[in-house]
CSV table of C-alpha atoms and ligand atoms in Angstrom, one decimal:
chain,number,residue,atom,x,y,z
K,538,MET,CA,0.0,0.0,0.0
K,539,ASN,CA,1.3,3.5,-0.8
K,540,VAL,CA,1.0,6.4,1.7
K,541,THR,CA,-2.3,7.7,0.2
K,542,GLN,CA,-4.0,4.3,0.4
K,543,GLU,CA,-2.7,3.8,3.9
K,544,LEU,CA,-3.9,7.1,5.2
K,545,LEU,CA,-7.3,6.7,3.4
K,546,SER,CA,-7.8,3.3,5.1
K,547,ARG,CA,-7.0,4.8,8.4
K,548,LEU,CA,-9.6,7.5,7.8
K,549,LEU,CA,-12.2,5.0,6.8
K,550,ALA,CA,-11.4,3.0,10.0
K,551,ASN,CA,-12.1,6.2,12.0
K,552,GLN,CA,-8.5,6.2,13.3
K,553,PRO,CA,-6.9,9.6,14.1
K,554,VAL,CA,-4.6,11.3,11.6
K,555,THR,CA,-2.3,14.2,12.3
K,556,ALA,CA,-2.3,17.6,10.6
K,557,ALA,CA,1.0,16.7,8.9
K,558,GLU,CA,-0.7,13.6,7.4
K,559,LEU,CA,-3.7,15.5,6.2
K,560,ALA,CA,-1.4,18.1,4.6
K,561,LEU,CA,0.2,15.2,2.7
K,562,LEU,CA,-3.2,14.2,1.4
K,563,LEU,CA,-3.9,17.8,0.5
K,564,LYS,CA,-0.7,17.8,-1.7
K,565,ALA,CA,-1.7,14.5,-3.5
K,566,GLN,CA,-1.6,14.7,-7.3
K,567,GLY,CA,-2.8,12.6,-10.2
K,568,LYS,CA,-4.0,9.1,-9.3
K,569,ALA,CA,-3.6,9.7,-5.6
K,570,CYS,CA,-5.9,12.7,-5.8
K,571,GLU,CA,-8.5,10.7,-7.8
K,572,LEU,CA,-8.4,8.0,-5.2
K,573,ILE,CA,-9.2,10.6,-2.5
K,574,TYR,CA,-12.2,11.8,-4.5
K,575,ALA,CA,-13.5,8.3,-5.2
K,576,THR,CA,-13.1,7.3,-1.5
K,577,ALA,CA,-14.9,10.4,-0.3
K,578,ASP,CA,-17.7,9.9,-2.8
K,579,GLY,CA,-18.2,6.2,-1.8
K,580,LEU,CA,-18.3,7.1,1.9
K,581,ARG,CA,-20.9,9.9,1.2
K,582,SER,CA,-23.0,7.4,-0.7
K,583,ARG,CA,-22.9,4.8,2.0
K,584,ARG,CA,-23.5,7.2,4.9
K,585,MET,CA,-25.7,9.9,3.5
K,586,GLY,CA,-27.2,8.2,0.5
K,587,ASP,CA,-27.5,9.6,-3.0
K,588,GLU,CA,-30.2,12.1,-2.3
K,589,VAL,CA,-29.1,15.8,-2.5
K,590,PHE,CA,-31.0,18.1,-0.1
K,591,LEU,CA,-32.0,21.5,-1.4
K,592,ARG,CA,-31.7,24.4,1.0
K,593,GLY,CA,-33.0,27.6,-0.6
K,594,ILE,CA,-30.9,30.6,0.4
K,595,ILE,CA,-32.7,34.0,0.9
K,596,GLU,CA,-30.1,36.8,1.0
K,597,PHE,CA,-32.5,39.2,2.8
K,598,SER,CA,-30.2,42.1,3.6
K,599,ASN,CA,-26.8,43.2,2.4
K,600,ILE,CA,-26.4,45.8,5.1
K,601,CYS,CA,-23.5,45.0,7.4
K,602,LYS,CA,-21.9,46.8,10.3
K,603,ASN,CA,-18.6,44.9,9.9
K,604,ASN,CA,-15.6,45.4,7.8
K,605,CYS,CA,-14.2,41.9,7.2
K,606,TRP,CA,-11.3,42.3,4.8
K,607,TYR,CA,-12.4,39.6,2.3
K,608,CYS,CA,-16.1,40.5,2.0
K,609,GLY,CA,-17.7,42.4,-0.8
K,610,ILE,CA,-20.5,43.7,1.4
K,611,ARG,CA,-18.2,45.1,4.1
K,612,CYS,CA,-19.6,48.4,5.4
K,613,ASP,CA,-16.8,50.5,3.9
K,614,ASN,CA,-17.6,49.3,0.4
K,615,THR,CA,-19.6,52.3,-0.9
K,616,SER,CA,-20.1,50.9,-4.4
K,617,VAL,CA,-22.7,48.5,-3.2
K,618,THR,CA,-26.4,49.5,-3.4
K,619,ARG,CA,-27.8,48.4,0.0
K,620,TYR,CA,-31.1,46.8,0.5
K,621,ARG,CA,-33.4,45.1,3.0
K,622,MET,CA,-36.2,42.8,2.0
K,623,THR,CA,-39.5,43.4,3.7
K,624,ASP,CA,-41.0,40.8,6.0
K,625,GLU,CA,-43.6,40.1,3.3
K,626,GLU,CA,-41.0,39.7,0.7
K,627,ILE,CA,-39.0,37.3,2.8
K,628,ILE,CA,-42.1,35.2,3.6
K,629,GLU,CA,-43.2,35.2,0.0
K,630,THR,CA,-39.7,34.0,-1.0
K,631,ALA,CA,-39.9,31.2,1.5
K,632,ARG,CA,-43.2,30.1,0.0
K,633,ASN,CA,-41.6,30.0,-3.4
K,634,ALA,CA,-38.7,28.0,-2.1
K,635,GLN,CA,-41.1,25.4,-0.9
K,636,ARG,CA,-42.9,25.4,-4.3
K,637,TRP,CA,-39.5,24.8,-5.9
K,638,GLY,CA,-38.8,21.7,-3.8
K,639,CYS,CA,-36.6,23.1,-1.0
K,640,GLY,CA,-37.0,21.4,2.4
K,641,THR,CA,-35.2,24.2,4.1
K,642,VAL,CA,-34.8,27.9,3.8
K,643,VAL,CA,-31.6,29.6,4.8
K,644,LEU,CA,-32.1,33.2,5.9
K,645,GLN,CA,-28.7,35.0,5.3
K,646,SER,CA,-27.7,38.6,5.7
K,647,GLY,CA,-24.9,40.9,6.6
K,648,GLU,CA,-24.5,41.6,10.3
K,649,ASP,CA,-27.5,44.0,10.2
K,650,PRO,CA,-28.7,45.2,13.7
K,651,PHE,CA,-32.0,46.3,12.2
K,652,TYR,CA,-33.0,42.6,12.4
K,653,THR,CA,-33.3,42.2,16.1
K,654,ALA,CA,-34.1,38.8,17.6
K,655,GLY,CA,-37.7,40.0,18.0
K,656,ARG,CA,-38.0,40.9,14.4
K,657,LEU,CA,-36.3,37.8,13.1
K,658,GLY,CA,-38.4,35.7,15.5
K,659,ASP,CA,-41.6,37.1,14.0
K,660,ILE,CA,-40.5,36.3,10.5
K,661,LEU,CA,-39.4,32.8,11.6
K,662,ARG,CA,-42.7,32.1,13.3
K,663,ARG,CA,-44.6,33.1,10.2
K,664,ILE,CA,-42.4,31.0,7.9
K,665,LYS,CA,-42.8,28.0,10.2
K,666,GLU,CA,-46.6,28.5,10.4
K,667,GLU,CA,-47.2,28.9,6.8
K,668,THR,CA,-44.7,26.5,5.2
K,669,GLY,CA,-43.4,24.1,8.0
K,670,LEU,CA,-40.0,24.3,6.3
K,671,ALA,CA,-36.9,23.8,8.3
K,672,VAL,CA,-35.3,27.2,8.9
K,673,THR,CA,-31.6,28.0,9.1
K,674,LEU,CA,-30.3,31.4,10.1
K,675,SER,CA,-27.0,32.8,8.9
K,676,VAL,CA,-26.8,36.3,10.4
K,677,GLY,CA,-23.5,36.5,12.1
K,678,VAL,CA,-22.4,36.6,15.7
K,679,ARG,CA,-25.3,37.1,18.2
K,680,SER,CA,-25.6,37.1,22.0
K,681,ARG,CA,-26.7,33.9,23.8
K,682,ASP,CA,-29.9,35.7,24.8
K,683,GLU,CA,-30.8,36.5,21.2
K,684,LEU,CA,-29.9,32.9,20.1
K,685,SER,CA,-32.1,31.6,22.8
K,686,ARG,CA,-35.1,33.7,21.7
K,687,LEU,CA,-34.6,32.7,18.1
K,688,LYS,CA,-34.6,29.0,19.1
K,689,GLU,CA,-37.8,29.6,20.9
K,690,ALA,CA,-39.3,31.1,17.8
K,691,GLY,CA,-38.6,27.8,16.0
K,692,CYS,CA,-35.3,28.2,14.4
K,693,ASP,CA,-33.8,24.8,13.6
K,694,ARG,CA,-30.3,25.5,12.5
K,695,TYR,CA,-27.6,28.2,12.4
K,696,LEU,CA,-24.6,28.7,10.2
K,697,LEU,CA,-21.6,30.6,11.4
K,698,ARG,CA,-18.2,30.0,9.8
K,699,PHE,CA,-15.0,30.3,11.9
K,700,GLU,CA,-13.3,31.2,8.6
K,701,THR,CA,-9.8,30.2,9.7
K,702,THR,CA,-8.1,28.7,12.8
K,703,SER,CA,-5.0,30.8,12.4
K,704,ASN,CA,-5.3,33.4,15.2
K,705,ALA,CA,-3.0,35.8,13.5
K,706,LEU,CA,-4.8,35.6,10.2
K,707,PHE,CA,-8.2,35.8,11.8
K,708,SER,CA,-7.5,39.0,13.7
K,709,ALA,CA,-5.7,40.5,10.7
K,710,ILE,CA,-8.8,40.2,8.5
K,711,HIS,CA,-11.6,40.7,11.1
K,712,PRO,CA,-11.2,44.2,12.6
K,713,ASP,CA,-14.5,44.0,14.4
K,714,GLU,CA,-14.5,40.9,16.4
K,715,PRO,CA,-12.1,38.3,18.0
K,716,PHE,CA,-12.1,34.6,17.1
K,717,GLU,CA,-13.2,33.7,20.6
K,718,ASN,CA,-16.6,35.4,20.0
K,719,ARG,CA,-17.3,33.1,17.1
K,720,VAL,CA,-16.3,30.0,19.1
K,721,ARG,CA,-18.5,31.3,22.0
K,722,CYS,CA,-21.4,31.7,19.7
K,723,LEU,CA,-20.9,28.1,18.2
K,724,THR,CA,-20.8,26.7,21.8
K,725,ASP,CA,-24.0,28.6,22.7
K,726,LEU,CA,-25.7,27.3,19.6
K,727,ARG,CA,-24.8,23.8,20.5
K,728,GLU,CA,-26.0,24.1,24.1
K,729,LEU,CA,-29.2,25.7,23.0
K,730,GLY,CA,-30.1,22.7,20.9
K,731,TYR,CA,-29.5,24.1,17.4
K,732,GLN,CA,-28.2,22.0,14.5
K,733,VAL,CA,-24.9,23.8,14.0
K,734,GLY,CA,-23.1,24.5,10.8
K,735,SER,CA,-19.6,26.1,10.5
K,736,GLY,CA,-16.6,26.0,8.2
K,737,PHE,CA,-13.9,28.1,6.7
K,738,MET,CA,-12.7,29.7,3.5
K,739,ILE,CA,-10.2,27.7,1.6
K,740,GLY,CA,-7.1,29.5,0.5
K,741,LEU,CA,-7.1,32.8,2.3
K,742,PRO,CA,-4.0,34.8,1.5
K,743,GLY,CA,-0.9,33.2,3.1
K,744,SER,CA,-2.6,29.9,3.7
K,745,THR,CA,-0.7,26.6,3.3
K,746,PRO,CA,-1.7,22.9,3.1
K,747,GLU,CA,-0.7,22.7,6.8
K,748,MET,CA,-3.0,25.5,7.8
K,749,ILE,CA,-5.9,24.0,5.8
K,750,ALA,CA,-5.2,20.7,7.6
K,751,HIS,CA,-5.6,22.5,10.9
K,752,ASP,CA,-8.9,24.0,9.7
K,753,ILE,CA,-10.2,20.6,8.7
K,754,LEU,CA,-9.2,19.1,12.1
K,755,PHE,CA,-10.8,22.0,14.0
K,756,ALA,CA,-14.1,21.7,12.0
K,757,THR,CA,-14.0,18.0,12.8
K,758,ARG,CA,-13.5,18.6,16.5
K,759,LEU,CA,-16.6,20.8,16.6
K,760,SER,CA,-18.7,17.7,15.7
K,761,LEU,CA,-20.7,19.8,13.3
K,762,ASP,CA,-24.1,18.9,11.8
K,763,MET,CA,-23.3,20.9,8.7
K,764,ILE,CA,-19.8,21.9,7.3
K,765,GLY,CA,-19.8,24.6,4.7
K,766,CYS,CA,-16.5,25.6,3.0
K,767,GLY,CA,-15.7,27.3,-0.2
K,768,PRO,CA,-12.7,28.8,-2.0
K,769,PHE,CA,-11.7,32.3,-1.0
K,770,LEU,CA,-12.2,34.6,-4.0
K,771,SER,CA,-10.5,37.9,-4.1
K,772,HIS,CA,-13.0,40.8,-4.3
K,773,PRO,CA,-11.7,44.0,-6.1
K,774,ASP,CA,-13.4,46.4,-3.7
K,775,THR,CA,-11.8,45.0,-0.5
K,776,PRO,CA,-8.3,45.2,1.1
K,777,LEU,CA,-7.7,41.7,-0.2
K,778,ALA,CA,-8.1,42.7,-3.9
K,779,GLU,CA,-6.0,40.9,-6.4
K,780,LYS,CA,-4.9,38.1,-4.2
K,781,PRO,CA,-4.4,35.0,-6.4
K,782,LEU,CA,-6.1,31.6,-6.2
K,783,LEU,CA,-4.0,28.8,-4.8
K,784,ALA,CA,-1.6,27.3,-7.4
K,785,ASP,CA,-3.1,23.8,-7.0
K,786,ARG,CA,-6.7,24.2,-7.9
K,787,GLU,CA,-7.5,20.7,-6.8
K,788,ILE,CA,-6.7,21.6,-3.2
K,789,TYR,CA,-10.1,23.2,-2.9
K,790,TYR,CA,-11.8,20.0,-3.8
K,791,LYS,CA,-9.5,17.8,-1.8
K,792,THR,CA,-10.4,19.8,1.3
K,793,ILE,CA,-14.1,18.9,0.8
K,794,ALA,CA,-13.2,15.2,0.2
K,795,LEU,CA,-11.1,15.1,3.4
K,796,LEU,CA,-13.9,16.8,5.4
K,797,ARG,CA,-16.2,14.1,4.3
K,798,LEU,CA,-13.7,11.4,5.2
K,799,LEU,CA,-13.4,12.8,8.7
K,800,ASN,CA,-17.1,13.6,9.1
K,801,PRO,CA,-19.1,10.8,7.5
K,802,ASP,CA,-22.4,11.9,9.0
K,803,ALA,CA,-22.3,15.6,8.4
K,804,HIS,CA,-24.3,17.5,5.8
K,805,ILE,CA,-21.8,19.0,3.5
K,806,PRO,CA,-23.0,21.6,0.9
K,807,ALA,CA,-21.5,22.1,-2.5
K,808,THR,CA,-21.2,25.9,-1.8
K,809,THR,CA,-22.0,28.5,-4.4
K,810,ALA,CA,-18.4,29.8,-4.5
K,811,PHE,CA,-17.3,26.6,-6.2
K,812,ASP,CA,-19.2,27.6,-9.3
K,813,ALA,CA,-17.2,30.9,-9.4
K,814,LEU,CA,-14.0,28.8,-9.4
K,815,ASP,CA,-15.2,26.4,-12.1
K,816,PRO,CA,-18.4,26.5,-14.1
K,817,ASP,CA,-19.4,23.1,-13.0
K,818,GLY,CA,-17.7,23.4,-9.6
K,819,ARG,CA,-20.7,22.6,-7.5
K,820,ASN,CA,-21.3,19.4,-9.6
K,821,LEU,CA,-17.7,18.3,-9.0
K,822,VAL,CA,-18.1,18.9,-5.2
K,823,LEU,CA,-21.2,16.8,-5.2
K,824,GLN,CA,-19.1,14.0,-6.7
K,825,ARG,CA,-16.3,14.4,-4.1
K,826,GLY,CA,-18.1,14.3,-0.8
K,827,ALA,CA,-20.9,16.8,-0.7
K,828,ASN,CA,-24.6,16.0,-0.4
K,829,VAL,CA,-26.4,19.4,-0.2
K,830,PHE,CA,-27.1,22.0,-2.8
K,831,MET,CA,-28.1,25.6,-1.8
K,832,PRO,CA,-30.0,27.1,-4.7
K,833,ASN,CA,-30.3,30.9,-4.5
K,834,VAL,CA,-34.0,31.8,-4.2
K,835,THR,CA,-33.4,35.5,-3.6
K,836,PRO,CA,-35.6,37.6,-5.9
K,837,GLY,CA,-33.7,38.5,-9.0
K,838,LYS,CA,-33.7,42.3,-8.4
K,839,PHE,CA,-31.6,41.9,-5.2
K,840,ARG,CA,-29.1,39.4,-6.3
K,841,ARG,CA,-26.6,41.7,-8.0
K,842,ASN,CA,-26.2,43.5,-4.7
K,843,TYR,CA,-25.2,40.5,-2.7
K,844,GLN,CA,-21.8,39.7,-4.1
K,845,LEU,CA,-19.5,38.6,-1.3
K,846,TYR,CA,-17.0,37.6,-4.0
K,847,PRO,CA,-16.8,38.3,-7.7
K,848,ASN,CA,-18.1,36.0,-10.5
K,849,LYS,CA,-20.9,34.8,-8.3
K,850,PRO,CA,-23.2,32.6,-10.4
K,851,CYS,CA,-26.9,33.0,-10.9
K,852,VAL,CA,-27.0,36.8,-10.3
K,853,ASP,CA,-28.9,37.3,-13.5
K,854,GLU,CA,-31.3,34.5,-12.8
K,855,ASP,CA,-34.4,34.4,-10.6
K,856,GLY,CA,-35.5,31.7,-8.2
K,857,ALA,CA,-37.5,29.7,-10.7
K,858,ALA,CA,-34.5,29.6,-13.1
K,859,CYS,CA,-32.2,28.2,-10.4
K,860,ALA,CA,-34.8,25.7,-9.3
K,861,ILE,CA,-35.1,24.3,-12.9
K,862,CYS,CA,-31.3,24.5,-13.4
K,863,VAL,CA,-30.5,22.6,-10.2
K,864,ARG,CA,-32.9,19.8,-11.1
K,865,GLY,CA,-31.1,19.4,-14.4
K,866,ARG,CA,-27.7,19.4,-12.8
K,867,LEU,CA,-28.8,16.7,-10.3
K,868,ALA,CA,-30.4,14.6,-13.0
K,869,ASN,CA,-27.1,14.7,-15.0
K,870,LEU,CA,-25.3,13.4,-11.9
K,871,GLY,CA,-27.9,10.7,-11.4
K,872,ARG,CA,-28.7,12.0,-8.0
K,873,PRO,CA,-32.3,12.3,-6.7
K,874,VAL,CA,-33.6,15.4,-4.9
K,875,GLY,CA,-33.8,14.8,-1.2
K,876,SER,CA,-37.3,14.7,0.3
K,877,GLY,CA,-38.2,16.2,3.7
K,878,PRO,CA,-36.1,18.7,5.7
K,879,GLY,CA,-32.9,16.8,5.7
K,880,HIS,CA,-32.2,17.3,9.4
K,881,THR,CA,-29.0,16.2,11.0
K,882,LYS,CA,-28.2,12.5,11.4
K,883,ARG,CA,-26.6,13.4,14.7
K,884,LEU,CA,-29.8,14.1,16.7
K,885,PRO,CA,-30.2,11.7,19.7
C,1609,LIG,N1,-14.6,34.7,-1.1
C,1609,LIG,C1,-15.2,33.5,-0.6
C,1609,LIG,N2,-16.1,33.4,0.4
C,1609,LIG,C2,-16.4,34.6,1.0
C,1609,LIG,N3,-17.2,34.8,2.0
C,1609,LIG,C3,-17.3,36.1,2.3
C,1609,LIG,N4,-16.5,36.8,1.4
C,1609,LIG,C4,-15.9,35.8,0.6
C,1609,LIG,C5,-15.0,35.8,-0.5
C,1609,LIG,N5,-14.4,37.0,-0.9
C,1609,LIG,C6,-17.9,33.7,2.8
C,1609,LIG,C7,-17.5,33.7,4.3
C,1609,LIG,C8,-18.8,33.9,5.0
C,1609,LIG,C9,-19.8,33.4,4.0
C,1609,LIG,C10,-21.2,33.9,4.2
C,1609,LIG,O1,-19.3,33.8,2.8
C,1609,LIG,O2,-16.9,32.5,4.6
C,1609,LIG,O3,-18.8,33.3,6.2
C,1610,LIG,FE1,-28.8,29.2,-10.5
C,1610,LIG,FE2,-28.0,27.2,-12.2
C,1610,LIG,S1,-28.2,27.1,-10.0
C,1610,LIG,S2,-28.8,29.2,-12.7
């Protein structure tokens, strides 16, 4: 057995691996790389099945109080036209998502204090009452009290990426908030009974296979219900403009495959940013460990203004177009659309 085969069989046997060993896998090329993909795809099929769950994402506000260095909607970017969807628009969009076959809606926004826990709770209750869909929130760091009230309002899940485990890098690119706050928030979410999703950007400036290996191990240690990761894509209107992609394009996909191998029961989305990397990026990720697709259901007129990174796909489409497109994509891959909410497998 060669090194790749040996490490992969250890991962399949649920034996621990070190960051150095994961870094070796992240550097695999050619046949070794193909073997990592095939092994992750097989494990995904055995543990999660072939169904792909659809989570419709509603980008309901692009107003953000923060200035994260990578993000296109950071508050200092004055070239963005800011918007907030009304409660009615959000609820109508959730109804559409249900019509288009989504079992979950993900409400995502910038860190916008206008949406207090009370206001978000009202929207959540109405969505739950009218559609019964699973609801995920992705609205940034919130206090434990707010998270508790949102849970009471019926929120099922929460997404909050830790972005990177490098302390130096995290503080350099997040002027508004320390790493510990995110981890505190993730701990609160867990204790409050949420299904918790987190993850990181792959290939932030200065990142190495060793750093990515640490990010993978940290995500694994959090025992996440969902793991969302995508490539870092340099946005021209940010302090991280003109930062290149990683030289090894495959490393983005190998990261997802390794996350699957270490987290056999987690929901792993083929995140939208992969389509900005390669036109069929999301399809490739679905064949390399992922089992979730997050079609954008945001009304067409808002989409152009929610570009966290450049070349975002689907900005000229509307929800119906994406709903048709995603069905075609899954049919091409021979993968059925998941039925029901696609809750975590980890609930007791
Ligand atoms: N490239 C890739 N991903 C980005 N995000 C924000 N900006 C970028 C970018 N330039 C990701 C962050 C955030 C999620 C909502 O979008 O990881 O948590
Ligand atoms: Fe939006 Fe294909 S998923 S157009």
